[in-house]
Amino acid sequence: MVPLQSPVVDDEARAARRATIRDALGLGVAVGLYGAAFGAAAVAAGLDAWQACALSLLMFTGASQFALVGVLGAGGGVLAAVGSAVLLGTRNTIYGVRLVPLLQPRGGVRRLGTAHLVIDESTALALAAPDRANARLAFTVGGGSIFLGWNATTLLGALGADALTGPWLAALDAVVPAAFLALLWPRLQRAWAEPAAQRRVALGGAVVALALTPFVPAGVQVIAAVAAVALAGGWRRR
Amino acid sequence: MSELWVAVLLGAAGCYLLKLAGLSVPSAWVEHPVVRRVVDFVPAALLAALVAVQAATSGPQLVVDGRLAGLAVAALALALRAPFVVVLLLAGATGAGVHLLA
């Protein structure tokens, strides 16, 4: 009788698993470091360490978290802050739709837990995996390690921010816009679908926000920048 | 409950429900071409707006300070494919440097 798995296939499968786990853990460590910048930015924006940690634990989607504290820090109201966070969170809905066939989360509890880990990085890891088993592994190990690293470093950043004064505070002020730029950057590159349209929309969004800044309550200009999506074009084609 | 806690909890609930919706609703709802297109482009508009507001405004005023210098250095580092952590460190160092010189 032929064995179900030959030794060669078994070795390859094990190597693929190892590679998947290595990539997932590596991304977890790298992204986790971002958490320190988030924790510090949240405290500098006027939140306390509990609120910074609650965001990383409960919201757990970096761009939305940075947006929420950015708008609050600029003097924006609750609606503008929540609005920008939620608008940025809509992409996670699309990720979820793409992940369902790969992860097949069955049962209510499983689905509730899986949903919490649906972010840019865990989705990218799962979609890049060679097969469904590795996709699940990459999603769980990557999402889990990012969750742990992100929350631990948020706490460290939040506690450290209180000690920041003078040039250290100026450093943090410069880190926050750079963090947003780093989140935006990959969308403008050639590897992304329709980079020219993405650049148009980004430029439009920045111009709208700056133009409105003197005239609208803080934070509203960020939400209004969504109007720049109209610049994407191609609405009639499909 | 303070306004900040309301924002934290409301925002967290909203973002979680969006994640859960992706795993729960029929994919046809979300895969509608117009919905897809809006969702594909919303992050670029919002993130660019946040870059601009965080780097070049203070309250209702447009200002030029170390943050803009840090942003320029960050853009250069990103163009040279520096890792994200290096980008943040360089931007921070630039902001601190301008603060010390000014």
Short mmCIF file of C-alpha atoms in Angstrom, two decimals:
data_model
loop_
_atom_site.label_atom_id
_atom_site.label_comp_id
_atom_site.label_asym_id
_atom_site.label_seq_id
_atom_site.Cartn_x
_atom_site.Cartn_y
_atom_site.Cartn_z
CA MET A 1 0.00 0.00 0.00
CA VAL A 2 1.21 3.46 -0.82
CA PRO A 3 1.69 5.65 2.26
CA LEU A 4 -0.60 8.64 2.35
CA GLN A 5 2.30 11.05 2.56
CA SER A 6 5.70 10.27 1.12
CA PRO A 7 8.72 11.44 3.20
CA VAL A 8 9.63 14.01 0.53
CA VAL A 9 6.20 15.62 0.53
CA ASP A 10 6.26 15.54 4.32
CA ASP A 11 9.60 17.39 4.41
CA GLU A 12 8.35 20.00 1.97
CA ALA A 13 5.19 20.50 3.96
CA ARG A 14 7.23 20.92 7.13
CA ALA A 15 9.54 23.45 5.44
CA ALA A 16 6.53 25.41 4.22
CA ARG A 17 5.11 25.42 7.74
CA ARG A 18 8.41 26.61 9.18
CA ALA A 19 8.66 29.41 6.59
CA THR A 20 5.08 30.45 7.30
CA ILE A 21 5.67 30.62 11.06
CA ARG A 22 8.97 32.49 10.62
CA ASP A 23 7.39 35.13 8.35
CA ALA A 24 4.41 35.51 10.64
CA LEU A 25 6.51 35.97 13.78
CA GLY A 26 8.91 38.36 12.04
CA LEU A 27 6.08 40.62 10.97
CA GLY A 28 4.65 40.46 14.48
CA VAL A 29 7.87 41.79 16.00
CA ALA A 30 8.30 44.54 13.37
CA VAL A 31 4.71 45.78 13.54
CA GLY A 32 4.69 45.52 17.32
CA LEU A 33 7.33 48.25 17.48
CA TYR A 34 4.83 50.60 15.88
CA GLY A 35 2.77 50.15 19.03
CA ALA A 36 5.27 52.15 21.08
CA ALA A 37 4.81 55.12 18.73
CA PHE A 38 1.04 54.70 19.02
CA GLY A 39 1.07 54.55 22.84
CA ALA A 40 3.22 57.67 23.06
CA ALA A 41 1.13 59.52 20.45
CA ALA A 42 -2.10 58.65 22.29
CA VAL A 43 -0.81 60.06 25.58
CA ALA A 44 0.59 63.15 23.86
CA ALA A 45 -2.89 63.65 22.32
CA GLY A 46 -4.43 63.79 25.80
CA LEU A 47 -5.60 60.20 26.38
CA ASP A 48 -4.45 58.33 29.47
CA ALA A 49 -2.52 55.07 29.40
CA TRP A 50 -5.71 53.05 30.09
CA GLN A 51 -7.41 54.56 27.06
CA ALA A 52 -4.36 53.95 24.86
CA CYS A 53 -4.28 50.31 25.97
CA ALA A 54 -8.05 49.91 25.57
CA LEU A 55 -7.72 51.04 21.95
CA SER A 56 -4.97 48.53 21.18
CA LEU A 57 -6.86 45.74 22.93
CA LEU A 58 -10.35 46.45 21.60
CA MET A 59 -9.97 48.36 18.33
CA PHE A 60 -6.75 46.62 17.23
CA THR A 61 -6.37 48.17 13.79
CA GLY A 62 -3.43 50.56 13.65
CA ALA A 63 -4.48 53.18 11.10
CA SER A 64 -7.87 53.67 12.77
CA GLN A 65 -6.25 53.96 16.21
CA PHE A 66 -3.76 56.58 14.99
CA ALA A 67 -6.61 58.44 13.26
CA LEU A 68 -8.78 58.48 16.39
CA VAL A 69 -6.06 59.89 18.63
CA GLY A 70 -4.81 62.21 15.88
CA VAL A 71 -8.22 63.87 15.51
CA LEU A 72 -8.77 64.02 19.30
CA GLY A 73 -5.28 65.48 19.76
CA ALA A 74 -6.01 68.16 17.17
CA GLY A 75 -9.01 69.21 19.28
CA GLY A 76 -11.58 67.30 17.27
CA GLY A 77 -14.88 66.08 18.72
CA VAL A 78 -16.03 62.52 19.37
CA LEU A 79 -17.95 62.23 16.10
CA ALA A 80 -15.08 63.37 13.89
CA ALA A 81 -12.64 61.08 15.72
CA VAL A 82 -14.90 58.02 15.62
CA GLY A 83 -15.89 58.82 12.03
CA SER A 84 -12.32 58.81 10.72
CA ALA A 85 -11.47 55.64 12.66
CA VAL A 86 -14.53 53.82 11.32
CA LEU A 87 -14.02 55.02 7.73
CA LEU A 88 -10.47 53.68 7.82
CA GLY A 89 -11.82 50.44 9.31
CA THR A 90 -14.04 49.71 6.30
CA ARG A 91 -11.17 48.04 4.47
CA ASN A 92 -11.14 45.31 7.13
CA THR A 93 -14.64 44.36 5.94
CA ILE A 94 -13.29 43.67 2.45
CA TYR A 95 -10.41 41.68 3.98
CA GLY A 96 -12.93 39.56 5.87
CA VAL A 97 -14.79 38.72 2.67
CA ARG A 98 -11.53 37.57 1.05
CA LEU A 99 -10.52 35.55 4.11
CA VAL A 100 -13.74 33.53 4.54
CA PRO A 101 -12.93 30.92 1.86
CA LEU A 102 -9.38 30.51 3.23
CA LEU A 103 -10.11 30.41 6.95
CA GLN A 104 -13.66 29.01 6.91
CA PRO A 105 -14.34 30.14 10.47
CA ARG A 106 -17.12 27.85 11.68
CA GLY A 107 -19.18 28.49 14.78
CA GLY A 108 -20.04 31.75 16.51
CA VAL A 109 -17.14 31.91 18.96
CA ARG A 110 -14.56 31.03 16.32
CA ARG A 111 -15.91 33.73 14.05
CA LEU A 112 -15.93 36.35 16.83
CA GLY A 113 -12.29 35.59 17.64
CA THR A 114 -11.18 35.45 14.02
CA ALA A 115 -12.82 38.81 13.30
CA HIS A 116 -10.72 40.57 15.92
CA LEU A 117 -7.48 39.56 14.16
CA VAL A 118 -8.57 40.76 10.68
CA ILE A 119 -6.06 43.55 9.90
CA ASP A 120 -3.76 44.55 7.00
CA GLU A 121 -0.87 42.33 8.04
CA SER A 122 -2.72 39.13 8.99
CA THR A 123 -4.69 39.35 5.73
CA ALA A 124 -1.54 39.82 3.66
CA LEU A 125 0.08 36.82 5.39
CA ALA A 126 -2.93 34.58 4.84
CA LEU A 127 -3.35 35.54 1.17
CA ALA A 128 0.38 34.98 0.51
CA ALA A 129 0.43 31.48 2.04
CA PRO A 130 0.86 28.54 -0.39
CA ASP A 131 -2.26 26.60 0.71
CA ARG A 132 -5.26 26.74 3.01
CA ALA A 133 -3.61 25.07 6.01
CA ASN A 134 -0.68 27.48 5.84
CA ALA A 135 -3.06 30.40 5.32
CA ARG A 136 -4.79 29.55 8.61
CA LEU A 137 -1.45 29.11 10.35
CA ALA A 138 -0.10 32.41 8.98
CA PHE A 139 -3.27 34.28 9.93
CA THR A 140 -3.36 32.91 13.48
CA VAL A 141 0.36 33.08 14.29
CA GLY A 142 0.82 36.45 12.54
CA GLY A 143 -2.34 38.01 13.92
CA GLY A 144 -1.62 36.62 17.39
CA SER A 145 2.00 37.76 17.55
CA ILE A 146 1.08 41.22 16.24
CA PHE A 147 -1.68 41.44 18.85
CA LEU A 148 0.70 40.59 21.69
CA GLY A 149 3.53 42.83 20.45
CA TRP A 150 1.20 45.73 19.61
CA ASN A 151 -0.44 45.70 23.05
CA ALA A 152 2.79 45.29 25.02
CA THR A 153 4.51 48.13 23.17
CA THR A 154 1.42 50.37 23.38
CA LEU A 155 1.68 50.12 27.17
CA LEU A 156 5.41 50.87 27.11
CA GLY A 157 4.92 53.85 24.78
CA ALA A 158 2.05 55.22 26.84
CA LEU A 159 4.01 54.96 30.10
CA GLY A 160 7.13 56.41 28.48
CA ALA A 161 5.33 59.38 26.93
CA ASP A 162 4.72 61.03 30.29
CA ALA A 163 8.47 61.42 30.69
CA LEU A 164 8.84 63.15 27.30
CA THR A 165 9.73 66.85 27.30
CA GLY A 166 11.48 69.38 25.04
CA PRO A 167 13.25 67.74 22.10
CA TRP A 168 11.73 64.33 22.91
CA LEU A 169 8.25 65.76 22.57
CA ALA A 170 9.28 67.45 19.32
CA ALA A 171 10.55 64.06 18.14
CA LEU A 172 7.19 62.43 18.90
CA ASP A 173 5.35 65.27 17.11
CA ALA A 174 7.40 64.49 14.00
CA VAL A 175 6.92 60.71 14.32
CA VAL A 176 3.11 60.86 14.06
CA PRO A 177 2.80 62.36 10.54
CA ALA A 178 5.64 60.08 9.43
CA ALA A 179 3.67 57.09 10.75
CA PHE A 180 0.66 58.10 8.65
CA LEU A 181 2.91 58.56 5.63
CA ALA A 182 4.38 55.10 6.16
CA LEU A 183 0.85 53.64 6.25
CA LEU A 184 -0.08 55.52 3.07
CA TRP A 185 3.13 54.86 1.13
CA PRO A 186 2.55 51.28 -0.12
CA ARG A 187 -0.80 52.35 -1.65
CA LEU A 188 0.99 54.84 -3.89
CA GLN A 189 3.56 52.40 -5.27
CA ARG A 190 3.49 50.55 -8.56
CA ALA A 191 2.76 47.19 -6.91
CA TRP A 192 -0.65 48.49 -5.77
CA ALA A 193 -3.62 48.35 -8.15
CA GLU A 194 -4.17 51.70 -9.91
CA PRO A 195 -1.34 53.64 -8.23
CA ALA A 196 -1.95 56.74 -10.40
CA ALA A 197 -5.55 57.00 -9.18
CA GLN A 198 -4.41 56.36 -5.58
CA ARG A 199 -1.92 59.24 -5.89
CA ARG A 200 -4.60 61.56 -7.27
CA VAL A 201 -6.92 60.70 -4.40
CA ALA A 202 -4.14 61.11 -1.81
CA LEU A 203 -3.08 64.50 -3.15
CA GLY A 204 -6.70 65.59 -3.33
CA GLY A 205 -7.31 64.44 0.24
CA ALA A 206 -4.32 66.41 1.56
CA VAL A 207 -5.32 69.56 -0.34
CA VAL A 208 -8.96 69.38 0.84
CA ALA A 209 -7.85 68.88 4.46
CA LEU A 210 -5.40 71.78 4.45
CA ALA A 211 -7.79 74.10 2.62
CA LEU A 212 -10.59 73.45 5.12
CA THR A 213 -8.42 73.59 8.26
CA PRO A 214 -8.92 77.33 9.00
CA PHE A 215 -12.68 77.15 8.48
CA VAL A 216 -14.11 73.98 10.05
CA PRO A 217 -14.03 72.48 13.56
CA ALA A 218 -10.93 70.35 14.17
CA GLY A 219 -11.17 66.87 12.71
CA VAL A 220 -13.96 67.66 10.27
CA GLN A 221 -11.43 68.43 7.53
CA VAL A 222 -10.14 64.85 7.79
CA ILE A 223 -13.61 63.37 7.22
CA ALA A 224 -14.30 65.88 4.43
CA ALA A 225 -11.15 64.71 2.65
CA VAL A 226 -13.04 61.52 1.76
CA ALA A 227 -14.66 63.64 -0.98
CA ALA A 228 -11.34 63.24 -2.83
CA VAL A 229 -12.32 59.61 -3.50
CA ALA A 230 -14.36 61.07 -6.38
CA LEU A 231 -11.00 61.74 -8.07
CA ALA A 232 -10.40 58.00 -8.41
CA GLY A 233 -12.34 58.01 -11.67
CA GLY A 234 -13.45 54.93 -13.53
CA TRP A 235 -16.91 54.96 -11.97
CA ARG A 236 -18.72 54.20 -15.21
CA ARG A 237 -16.39 51.58 -16.61
CA ARG A 238 -17.86 48.67 -14.69
CA MET B 1 -18.11 58.69 31.33
CA SER B 2 -15.66 61.17 29.80
CA GLU B 3 -15.82 62.13 26.13
CA LEU B 4 -12.50 60.40 25.52
CA TRP B 5 -13.82 57.07 26.81
CA VAL B 6 -16.93 57.46 24.65
CA ALA B 7 -14.71 57.97 21.59
CA VAL B 8 -12.48 55.00 22.51
CA LEU B 9 -15.34 52.56 23.11
CA LEU B 10 -17.56 53.74 20.27
CA GLY B 11 -14.67 53.69 17.80
CA ALA B 12 -13.57 50.23 18.97
CA ALA B 13 -17.11 48.85 18.67
CA GLY B 14 -17.51 50.31 15.18
CA CYS B 15 -14.20 48.93 13.92
CA TYR B 16 -14.88 45.48 15.40
CA LEU B 17 -18.34 45.29 13.83
CA LEU B 18 -16.82 46.17 10.44
CA LYS B 19 -14.37 43.27 10.81
CA LEU B 20 -17.13 40.90 11.87
CA ALA B 21 -19.35 42.03 9.00
CA GLY B 22 -16.71 40.93 6.49
CA LEU B 23 -16.82 37.38 7.87
CA SER B 24 -20.60 37.33 8.17
CA VAL B 25 -22.45 39.14 5.36
CA PRO B 26 -22.97 37.62 1.90
CA SER B 27 -19.90 38.54 -0.14
CA ALA B 28 -22.06 39.97 -2.95
CA TRP B 29 -23.04 42.92 -0.73
CA VAL B 30 -19.44 43.94 -0.20
CA GLU B 31 -18.16 42.98 -3.63
CA HIS B 32 -20.50 45.46 -5.32
CA PRO B 33 -18.26 47.46 -7.72
CA VAL B 34 -19.10 50.90 -6.32
CA VAL B 35 -18.63 49.74 -2.71
CA ARG B 36 -15.34 48.09 -3.64
CA ARG B 37 -14.10 51.20 -5.38
CA VAL B 38 -14.98 53.53 -2.51
CA VAL B 39 -13.39 51.22 0.06
CA ASP B 40 -10.26 50.82 -2.09
CA PHE B 41 -9.72 54.57 -2.17
CA VAL B 42 -10.96 55.84 1.20
CA PRO B 43 -7.70 54.97 3.03
CA ALA B 44 -5.58 57.00 0.56
CA ALA B 45 -7.75 60.10 1.01
CA LEU B 46 -7.95 59.81 4.80
CA LEU B 47 -4.33 58.89 5.43
CA ALA B 48 -3.09 61.72 3.20
CA ALA B 49 -5.41 64.15 5.01
CA LEU B 50 -4.02 62.95 8.33
CA VAL B 51 -0.43 63.31 7.09
CA ALA B 52 -1.17 66.91 6.06
CA VAL B 53 -3.07 67.86 9.21
CA GLN B 54 -0.57 66.26 11.59
CA ALA B 55 2.47 67.69 9.79
CA ALA B 56 1.39 71.20 8.85
CA THR B 57 -1.42 72.48 11.07
CA SER B 58 -1.83 73.60 14.65
CA GLY B 59 -5.46 74.21 15.59
CA PRO B 60 -6.99 76.27 12.78
CA GLN B 61 -3.61 77.50 11.53
CA LEU B 62 -1.24 76.21 8.88
CA VAL B 63 2.28 76.07 10.35
CA VAL B 64 5.72 75.08 9.16
CA ASP B 65 7.99 73.53 11.80
CA GLY B 66 10.16 70.51 12.54
CA ARG B 67 7.29 68.14 11.78
CA LEU B 68 7.41 69.08 8.11
CA ALA B 69 11.18 68.57 8.05
CA GLY B 70 10.66 65.18 9.69
CA LEU B 71 8.04 64.31 7.09
CA ALA B 72 10.41 65.18 4.24
CA VAL B 73 13.11 62.95 5.74
CA ALA B 74 10.54 60.17 6.23
CA ALA B 75 9.48 60.42 2.56
CA LEU B 76 13.11 60.18 1.48
CA ALA B 77 13.67 57.15 3.72
CA LEU B 78 10.52 55.46 2.37
CA ALA B 79 11.64 56.12 -1.20
CA LEU B 80 14.94 54.41 -0.33
CA ARG B 81 12.93 51.45 1.03
CA ALA B 82 14.03 51.87 4.63
CA PRO B 83 12.16 49.67 7.14
CA PHE B 84 9.22 51.40 8.88
CA VAL B 85 10.96 51.55 12.23
CA VAL B 86 13.97 53.32 10.68
CA VAL B 87 11.60 55.78 8.96
CA LEU B 88 9.99 56.68 12.29
CA LEU B 89 13.34 57.03 14.08
CA LEU B 90 14.72 59.32 11.35
CA ALA B 91 11.60 61.50 11.39
CA GLY B 92 11.78 61.76 15.17
CA ALA B 93 15.47 62.64 15.14
CA THR B 94 14.81 65.35 12.54
CA GLY B 95 11.96 66.85 14.58
CA ALA B 96 14.14 66.89 17.70
CA GLY B 97 17.05 68.38 15.77
CA VAL B 98 14.94 71.26 14.43
CA HIS B 99 13.60 71.87 17.96
CA LEU B 100 17.15 72.11 19.35
CA LEU B 101 18.35 74.43 16.56
CA ALA B 102 15.31 76.71 16.50
#
